[in-house]
PDB file of C-alpha atoms and ligand atoms in Angstrom:
ATOM      1  CA  MET Q  20      32.093 -12.084 -16.826  1.00 84.00           C
ATOM      2  CA  LYS Q  21      28.976 -10.481 -15.338  1.00 93.00           C
ATOM      3  CA  LYS Q  22      29.190  -7.664 -12.831  1.00 96.00           C
ATOM      4  CA  LEU Q  23      28.518  -8.836  -9.251  1.00 98.00           C
ATOM      5  CA  PHE Q  24      27.224  -6.558  -6.500  1.00 98.00           C
ATOM      6  CA  ILE Q  25      28.191  -7.702  -3.003  1.00 98.00           C
ATOM      7  CA  ILE Q  26      26.419  -5.492  -0.484  1.00 98.00           C
ATOM      8  CA  ALA Q  27      26.815  -5.466   3.302  1.00 98.00           C
ATOM      9  CA  THR Q  28      24.050  -3.780   5.273  1.00 98.00           C
ATOM     10  CA  TRP Q  29      24.491  -3.377   8.993  1.00 98.00           C
ATOM     11  CA  LYS Q  30      20.852  -2.496   9.680  1.00 98.00           C
ATOM     12  CA  SER Q  31      20.609  -0.957  13.182  1.00 98.00           C
ATOM     13  CA  HIS Q  32      23.924  -2.413  14.374  1.00 98.00           C
ATOM     14  CA  LYS Q  33      27.320  -0.991  15.390  1.00 98.00           C
ATOM     15  CA  THR Q  34      28.628   2.035  17.240  1.00 98.00           C
ATOM     16  CA  THR Q  35      31.613   4.046  15.962  1.00 98.00           C
ATOM     17  CA  PRO Q  36      34.240   1.925  17.812  1.00 98.00           C
ATOM     18  CA  GLU Q  37      32.587  -1.259  16.527  1.00 98.00           C
ATOM     19  CA  ALA Q  38      32.568   0.104  12.982  1.00 98.00           C
ATOM     20  CA  ILE Q  39      36.275   0.900  13.265  1.00 98.00           C
ATOM     21  CA  VAL Q  40      37.044  -2.676  14.306  1.00 98.00           C
ATOM     22  CA  TRP Q  41      35.175  -3.884  11.179  1.00 98.00           C
ATOM     23  CA  LEU Q  42      36.968  -1.396   8.948  1.00 98.00           C
ATOM     24  CA  GLN Q  43      40.402  -2.265  10.299  1.00 98.00           C
ATOM     25  CA  GLU Q  44      39.820  -5.942   9.592  1.00 98.00           C
ATOM     26  CA  ILE Q  45      38.705  -5.071   6.059  1.00 98.00           C
ATOM     27  CA  ALA Q  46      41.802  -2.881   5.589  1.00 97.00           C
ATOM     28  CA  ASN Q  47      44.075  -5.799   6.540  1.00 96.00           C
ATOM     29  CA  LYS Q  48      43.118  -7.636   3.386  1.00 95.00           C
ATOM     30  CA  LYS Q  49      44.705  -7.056  -0.020  1.00 92.00           C
ATOM     31  CA  TRP Q  50      41.880  -6.034  -2.340  1.00 91.00           C
ATOM     32  CA  GLN Q  51      43.642  -5.867  -5.739  1.00 80.00           C
ATOM     33  CA  ASN Q  52      41.758  -8.735  -7.338  1.00 81.00           C
ATOM     34  CA  ILE Q  53      38.128  -7.832  -6.950  1.00 90.00           C
ATOM     35  CA  GLY Q  54      37.699  -7.878 -10.750  1.00 89.00           C
ATOM     36  CA  ASN Q  55      34.036  -7.690 -11.647  1.00 94.00           C
ATOM     37  CA  LYS Q  56      32.814  -7.178  -8.059  1.00 97.00           C
ATOM     38  CA  GLU Q  57      31.177  -3.940  -6.898  1.00 97.00           C
ATOM     39  CA  LEU Q  58      31.607  -3.906  -3.115  1.00 98.00           C
ATOM     40  CA  ILE Q  59      29.197  -1.752  -1.126  1.00 98.00           C
ATOM     41  CA  VAL Q  60      28.733  -1.235   2.599  1.00 98.00           C
ATOM     42  CA  CYS Q  61      25.569   0.333   4.035  1.00 99.00           C
ATOM     43  CA  PRO Q  62      26.105   1.565   7.598  1.00 98.00           C
ATOM     44  CA  PRO Q  63      23.540   3.428   9.726  1.00 98.00           C
ATOM     45  CA  PHE Q  64      23.420   7.209   9.133  1.00 98.00           C
ATOM     46  CA  PRO Q  65      25.653   8.257  12.068  1.00 98.00           C
ATOM     47  CA  LEU Q  66      28.481   6.061  10.732  1.00 98.00           C
ATOM     48  CA  LEU Q  67      28.423   7.178   7.085  1.00 98.00           C
ATOM     49  CA  SER Q  68      31.030   9.863   7.618  1.00 98.00           C
ATOM     50  CA  THR Q  69      33.421   7.598   9.553  1.00 98.00           C
ATOM     51  CA  VAL Q  70      33.128   4.800   7.000  1.00 98.00           C
ATOM     52  CA  LYS Q  71      33.570   7.166   4.046  1.00 98.00           C
ATOM     53  CA  ALA Q  72      36.650   8.813   5.604  1.00 98.00           C
ATOM     54  CA  PHE Q  73      38.221   5.426   6.357  1.00 98.00           C
ATOM     55  CA  MET Q  74      37.608   3.989   2.871  1.00 98.00           C
ATOM     56  CA  THR Q  75      39.044   7.123   1.268  1.00 98.00           C
ATOM     57  CA  GLU Q  76      42.099   7.280   3.487  1.00 97.00           C
ATOM     58  CA  LYS Q  77      42.970   3.599   3.040  1.00 97.00           C
ATOM     59  CA  LYS Q  78      41.995   3.629  -0.659  1.00 95.00           C
ATOM     60  CA  LEU Q  79      39.731   0.611  -0.214  1.00 96.00           C
ATOM     61  CA  PRO Q  80      37.571  -0.383  -3.203  1.00 96.00           C
ATOM     62  CA  PHE Q  81      34.270  -0.065  -1.352  1.00 98.00           C
ATOM     63  CA  LYS Q  82      31.330   2.113  -2.322  1.00 98.00           C
ATOM     64  CA  ILE Q  83      29.004   3.359   0.365  1.00 98.00           C
ATOM     65  CA  GLY Q  84      25.241   3.124   0.636  1.00 98.00           C
ATOM     66  CA  ALA Q  85      22.688   4.575   3.038  1.00 99.00           C
ATOM     67  CA  GLN Q  86      19.846   2.466   4.405  1.00 98.00           C
ATOM     68  CA  ASP Q  87      17.095   5.043   3.992  1.00 98.00           C
ATOM     69  CA  ILE Q  88      16.334   8.432   2.448  1.00 98.00           C
ATOM     70  CA  SER Q  89      13.770  11.136   3.109  1.00 98.00           C
ATOM     71  CA  PRO Q  90      10.836  11.217   0.685  1.00 98.00           C
ATOM     72  CA  PHE Q  91      11.198  15.020   0.846  1.00 98.00           C
ATOM     73  CA  ASP Q  92      13.764  17.540  -0.294  1.00 97.00           C
ATOM     74  CA  GLU Q  93      15.650  19.633   2.239  1.00 97.00           C
ATOM     75  CA  GLY Q  94      13.336  21.606   4.510  1.00 98.00           C
ATOM     76  CA  PRO Q  95      11.332  21.468   7.736  1.00 98.00           C
ATOM     77  CA  TYR Q  96      11.182  17.664   8.111  1.00 98.00           C
ATOM     78  CA  THR Q  97      12.419  16.843  11.616  1.00 98.00           C
ATOM     79  CA  GLY Q  98      14.644  13.796  11.731  1.00 98.00           C
ATOM     80  CA  ALA Q  99      14.681  13.235   7.973  1.00 98.00           C
ATOM     81  CA  VAL Q 100      17.937  12.799   6.044  1.00 98.00           C
ATOM     82  CA  ASN Q 101      17.659  14.037   2.467  1.00 98.00           C
ATOM     83  CA  GLY Q 102      19.290  12.938  -0.757  1.00 98.00           C
ATOM     84  CA  LYS Q 103      21.751  15.817  -0.967  1.00 98.00           C
ATOM     85  CA  GLN Q 104      22.988  15.066   2.564  1.00 98.00           C
ATOM     86  CA  ILE Q 105      23.404  11.371   1.763  1.00 98.00           C
ATOM     87  CA  LYS Q 106      25.217  12.077  -1.498  1.00 98.00           C
ATOM     88  CA  GLU Q 107      28.043  13.734   0.482  1.00 98.00           C
ATOM     89  CA  PHE Q 108      28.994  10.241   1.671  1.00 98.00           C
ATOM     90  CA  ALA Q 109      27.254   7.628  -0.446  1.00 98.00           C
ATOM     91  CA  ASP Q 110      26.507   6.506  -4.001  1.00 98.00           C
ATOM     92  CA  TYR Q 111      23.715   4.054  -3.187  1.00 99.00           C
ATOM     93  CA  VAL Q 112      20.636   3.936  -0.981  1.00 99.00           C
ATOM     94  CA  ILE Q 113      18.470   0.993   0.072  1.00 99.00           C
ATOM     95  CA  ILE Q 114      14.755   1.647  -0.499  1.00 99.00           C
ATOM     96  CA  GLY Q 115      11.749  -0.610   0.036  1.00 98.00           C
ATOM     97  CA  HIS Q 116      13.261  -3.077   2.487  1.00 98.00           C
ATOM     98  CA  SER Q 117      10.578  -5.279   4.057  1.00 98.00           C
ATOM     99  CA  GLU Q 118      11.545  -4.019   7.534  1.00 98.00           C
ATOM    100  CA  ARG Q 119      10.837  -0.428   6.450  1.00 98.00           C
ATOM    101  CA  ARG Q 120       7.536  -1.505   4.930  1.00 98.00           C
ATOM    102  CA  THR Q 121       6.501  -3.429   8.069  1.00 98.00           C
ATOM    103  CA  HIS Q 122       7.898  -1.451  11.018  1.00 98.00           C
ATOM    104  CA  PHE Q 123       7.715   2.036   9.507  1.00 98.00           C
ATOM    105  CA  ASN Q 124       4.553   1.590   7.439  1.00 98.00           C
ATOM    106  CA  GLU Q 125       6.197   2.671   4.199  1.00 98.00           C
ATOM    107  CA  ASP Q 126       3.739   2.332   1.334  1.00 98.00           C
ATOM    108  CA  GLU Q 127       4.265   2.276  -2.432  1.00 97.00           C
ATOM    109  CA  GLU Q 128       3.594   6.012  -2.725  1.00 98.00           C
ATOM    110  CA  THR Q 129       6.273   6.878  -0.147  1.00 98.00           C
ATOM    111  CA  LEU Q 130       8.725   4.463  -1.731  1.00 98.00           C
ATOM    112  CA  GLU Q 131       8.185   6.024  -5.124  1.00 98.00           C
ATOM    113  CA  LEU Q 132       8.939   9.478  -3.669  1.00 98.00           C
ATOM    114  CA  LYS Q 133      12.091   8.084  -2.072  1.00 98.00           C
ATOM    115  CA  VAL Q 134      13.245   6.679  -5.407  1.00 98.00           C
ATOM    116  CA  GLN Q 135      12.614  10.055  -7.066  1.00 98.00           C
ATOM    117  CA  MET Q 136      14.613  11.832  -4.357  1.00 98.00           C
ATOM    118  CA  ALA Q 137      17.470   9.340  -4.671  1.00 99.00           C
ATOM    119  CA  LEU Q 138      17.667   9.740  -8.446  1.00 98.00           C
ATOM    120  CA  LYS Q 139      17.491  13.519  -8.156  1.00 98.00           C
ATOM    121  CA  ALA Q 140      20.473  13.454  -5.790  1.00 98.00           C
ATOM    122  CA  GLY Q 141      22.472  11.161  -8.081  1.00 98.00           C
ATOM    123  CA  LEU Q 142      22.131   8.118  -5.819  1.00 98.00           C
ATOM    124  CA  THR Q 143      21.456   4.632  -7.158  1.00 98.00           C
ATOM    125  CA  PRO Q 144      18.513   3.008  -5.362  1.00 98.00           C
ATOM    126  CA  ILE Q 145      18.960  -0.588  -4.237  1.00 99.00           C
ATOM    127  CA  TYR Q 146      15.262  -1.312  -4.462  1.00 98.00           C
ATOM    128  CA  CYS Q 147      14.066  -4.251  -2.361  1.00 98.00           C
ATOM    129  CA  VAL Q 148      11.116  -6.326  -3.481  1.00 98.00           C
ATOM    130  CA  GLN Q 149       9.553  -9.220  -1.648  1.00 97.00           C
ATOM    131  CA  GLY Q 150       8.265 -11.106  -4.671  1.00 96.00           C
ATOM    132  CA  LYS Q 151       7.866 -10.975  -8.416  1.00 95.00           C
ATOM    133  CA  ASN Q 152       4.642  -8.976  -8.085  1.00 95.00           C
ATOM    134  CA  THR Q 153       6.024  -6.198  -5.854  1.00 97.00           C
ATOM    135  CA  PRO Q 154       5.765  -2.937  -7.852  1.00 97.00           C
ATOM    136  CA  VAL Q 155       9.040  -1.317  -8.924  1.00 98.00           C
ATOM    137  CA  PRO Q 156       9.099   2.490  -9.368  1.00 98.00           C
ATOM    138  CA  LYS Q 157      10.322   4.068 -12.618  1.00 97.00           C
ATOM    139  CA  GLY Q 158      14.039   4.745 -12.855  1.00 98.00           C
ATOM    140  CA  VAL Q 159      15.137   1.776 -10.717  1.00 98.00           C
ATOM    141  CA  THR Q 160      17.978  -0.235 -12.273  1.00 98.00           C
ATOM    142  CA  LEU Q 161      19.088  -2.352  -9.302  1.00 98.00           C
ATOM    143  CA  VAL Q 162      16.603  -4.578  -7.490  1.00 98.00           C
ATOM    144  CA  ALA Q 163      17.192  -6.891  -4.531  1.00 98.00           C
ATOM    145  CA  TYR Q 164      14.776  -9.809  -4.326  1.00 98.00           C
ATOM    146  CA  GLU Q 165      14.364 -10.621  -0.644  1.00 98.00           C
ATOM    147  CA  PRO Q 166      11.697 -13.146   0.337  1.00 97.00           C
ATOM    148  CA  VAL Q 167      10.636 -12.201   3.897  1.00 97.00           C
ATOM    149  CA  SER Q 168      10.697 -15.856   5.008  1.00 96.00           C
ATOM    150  CA  ALA Q 169      14.456 -16.026   4.254  1.00 98.00           C
ATOM    151  CA  ILE Q 170      15.626 -12.922   6.137  1.00 98.00           C
ATOM    152  CA  GLY Q 171      17.823 -13.250   9.203  1.00 97.00           C
ATOM    153  CA  ASN Q 172      17.202 -16.910   9.978  1.00 96.00           C
ATOM    154  CA  ASP Q 173      19.818 -18.975   8.129  1.00 95.00           C
ATOM    155  CA  HIS Q 174      17.077 -20.442   5.939  1.00 97.00           C
ATOM    156  CA  PRO Q 175      17.901 -19.010   2.513  1.00 98.00           C
ATOM    157  CA  ASP Q 176      15.566 -19.357  -0.430  1.00 97.00           C
ATOM    158  CA  ASN Q 177      16.114 -22.196  -2.843  1.00 97.00           C
ATOM    159  CA  PRO Q 178      18.602 -20.771  -5.419  1.00 98.00           C
ATOM    160  CA  ALA Q 179      16.627 -22.168  -8.364  1.00 98.00           C
ATOM    161  CA  ASP Q 180      13.454 -20.464  -7.097  1.00 98.00           C
ATOM    162  CA  ALA Q 181      15.345 -17.195  -6.534  1.00 98.00           C
ATOM    163  CA  GLU Q 182      16.704 -17.447 -10.088  1.00 98.00           C
ATOM    164  CA  THR Q 183      13.197 -17.881 -11.505  1.00 98.00           C
ATOM    165  CA  VAL Q 184      11.941 -14.802  -9.634  1.00 98.00           C
ATOM    166  CA  ALA Q 185      15.025 -12.759 -10.626  1.00 98.00           C
ATOM    167  CA  ALA Q 186      14.480 -13.605 -14.309  1.00 98.00           C
ATOM    168  CA  LYS Q 187      10.798 -12.624 -14.064  1.00 98.00           C
ATOM    169  CA  ILE Q 188      11.638  -9.285 -12.407  1.00 98.00           C
ATOM    170  CA  LYS Q 189      14.170  -8.502 -15.140  1.00 97.00           C
ATOM    171  CA  GLU Q 190      11.716  -9.332 -17.871  1.00 97.00           C
ATOM    172  CA  LYS Q 191       8.701  -7.580 -16.349  1.00 96.00           C
ATOM    173  CA  HIS Q 192      10.385  -4.332 -15.286  1.00 96.00           C
ATOM    174  CA  LYS Q 193      13.327  -4.248 -17.728  1.00 96.00           C
ATOM    175  CA  ILE Q 194      15.752  -4.194 -14.804  1.00 97.00           C
ATOM    176  CA  PRO Q 195      19.407  -4.891 -15.702  1.00 97.00           C
ATOM    177  CA  PHE Q 196      20.536  -6.055 -12.260  1.00 98.00           C
ATOM    178  CA  VAL Q 197      18.683  -8.233  -9.761  1.00 98.00           C
ATOM    179  CA  LEU Q 198      20.325  -9.359  -6.523  1.00 98.00           C
ATOM    180  CA  TYR Q 199      19.252 -11.959  -4.003  1.00 98.00           C
ATOM    181  CA  GLY Q 200      19.068 -11.287  -0.255  1.00 98.00           C
ATOM    182  CA  GLY Q 201      18.078 -13.476   2.708  1.00 98.00           C
ATOM    183  CA  SER Q 202      20.417 -15.555   4.900  1.00 98.00           C
ATOM    184  CA  VAL Q 203      23.338 -15.301   2.491  1.00 98.00           C
ATOM    185  CA  ALA Q 204      26.528 -16.729   4.023  1.00 98.00           C
ATOM    186  CA  ALA Q 205      29.983 -17.806   2.829  1.00 98.00           C
ATOM    187  CA  GLU Q 206      28.742 -21.396   2.438  1.00 98.00           C
ATOM    188  CA  ASN Q 207      25.785 -20.601   0.183  1.00 98.00           C
ATOM    189  CA  VAL Q 208      26.762 -17.427  -1.694  1.00 98.00           C
ATOM    190  CA  THR Q 209      27.928 -19.160  -4.897  1.00 98.00           C
ATOM    191  CA  SER Q 210      24.703 -21.136  -5.187  1.00 98.00           C
ATOM    192  CA  PHE Q 211      23.089 -17.732  -5.826  1.00 98.00           C
ATOM    193  CA  THR Q 212      25.831 -15.805  -7.646  1.00 98.00           C
ATOM    194  CA  HIS Q 213      26.365 -18.662 -10.135  1.00 97.00           C
ATOM    195  CA  MET Q 214      22.782 -18.284 -11.320  1.00 98.00           C
ATOM    196  CA  ALA Q 215      22.583 -16.538 -14.698  1.00 97.00           C
ATOM    197  CA  ASP Q 216      20.035 -13.913 -13.635  1.00 98.00           C
ATOM    198  CA  ILE Q 217      21.309 -13.185 -10.104  1.00 98.00           C
ATOM    199  CA  ASP Q 218      23.795 -10.317 -10.183  1.00 98.00           C
ATOM    200  CA  GLY Q 219      24.908 -10.308  -6.579  1.00 98.00           C
ATOM    201  CA  VAL Q 220      23.769 -10.472  -2.976  1.00 98.00           C
ATOM    202  CA  LEU Q 221      22.526  -8.214  -0.189  1.00 98.00           C
ATOM    203  CA  VAL Q 222      23.829  -9.495   3.135  1.00 98.00           C
ATOM    204  CA  SER Q 223      23.099  -8.390   6.664  1.00 98.00           C
ATOM    205  CA  THR Q 224      23.621 -10.941   9.481  1.00 98.00           C
ATOM    206  CA  HIS Q 225      26.751 -12.468   7.945  1.00 98.00           C
ATOM    207  CA  SER Q 226      28.188  -9.082   7.015  1.00 98.00           C
ATOM    208  CA  LEU Q 227      28.416  -7.884  10.611  1.00 98.00           C
ATOM    209  CA  ASP Q 228      31.511  -9.960  11.284  1.00 98.00           C
ATOM    210  CA  PRO Q 229      34.169  -8.675   8.858  1.00 98.00           C
ATOM    211  CA  LYS Q 230      35.809 -12.110   8.535  1.00 98.00           C
ATOM    212  CA  SER Q 231      32.583 -13.735   7.435  1.00 98.00           C
ATOM    213  CA  PHE Q 232      31.883 -10.874   5.016  1.00 98.00           C
ATOM    214  CA  ILE Q 233      35.374 -11.223   3.508  1.00 97.00           C
ATOM    215  CA  LYS Q 234      34.698 -14.946   2.978  1.00 97.00           C
ATOM    216  CA  ILE Q 235      31.445 -14.107   1.210  1.00 98.00           C
ATOM    217  CA  VAL Q 236      33.275 -11.676  -1.106  1.00 97.00           C
ATOM    218  CA  ASP Q 237      36.044 -14.219  -1.797  1.00 95.00           C
ATOM    219  CA  ASN Q 238      33.617 -17.053  -2.511  1.00 96.00           C
ATOM    220  CA  ALA Q 239      31.110 -15.063  -4.604  1.00 95.00           C
TER     221      ALA Q 239
HETATM  222  P1  PGA B 297      20.094 -11.340   6.353  1.00 79.83           P
HETATM  223  O1  PGA B 297      19.304 -10.012   5.908  1.00 79.83           O
HETATM  224  O2  PGA B 297      21.359 -11.405   5.557  1.00 79.83           O
HETATM  225  O3  PGA B 297      20.321 -11.129   7.817  1.00 79.83           O
HETATM  226  O4  PGA B 297      19.173 -12.477   6.076  1.00 79.83           O
HETATM  227  C1  PGA B 297      19.229  -9.675   4.565  1.00 79.83           C
HETATM  228  C2  PGA B 297      18.438  -8.423   4.394  1.00 79.83           C
HETATM  229  O5  PGA B 297      17.468  -8.180   5.149  1.00 79.83           O
HETATM  230  O6  PGA B 297      18.753  -7.638   3.496  1.00 79.83           O
END
């Protein structure tokens, strides 16, 4: 049975009390049978510590990811959060998301530095690409294919098309794991996870409500 990554990313959503409501709902479920699933939640920076403490205390089988990383080491970089700081709480970090590329003007050079910083800190990058021709920096082992047209609108990509792109990314960049992201919901998750070359999903909108995220995990 292949390994399946099921990743929730909250983007710029949730305050601490809202995160606690989500966590309590998650803690109400029995999680013994997750089998081959690697469950990851990526909260905004200010919530990393709360989420980490909760998962540890309740012994929940969730890994934690950050949504960004500084392209620099520690030092005089106002507002930046570096790899060593993230590693205190997380094992993964999202890099290259289309929203970072568009709204924060992140270019390939910056993204490559971010990947280097993540690897140096012992974090696994969840590297987002928008198509089969998006460059992938050296050292990346986990890619999320996220067509921009499918993000946040309940119009997911056609699973067969996503499978074709995932297979091409694996072949071209020798990447072991390729996920799909874009309008994943409980009703459509298996149409992606049943594809031979899709190793999981990156979910935002439908991960914000813990009940709908639990359904996605159960169905995947
Ligand atoms: P969505 O976002 O689940 O809201 O479509 C996915 C993503 O941007 O990673």
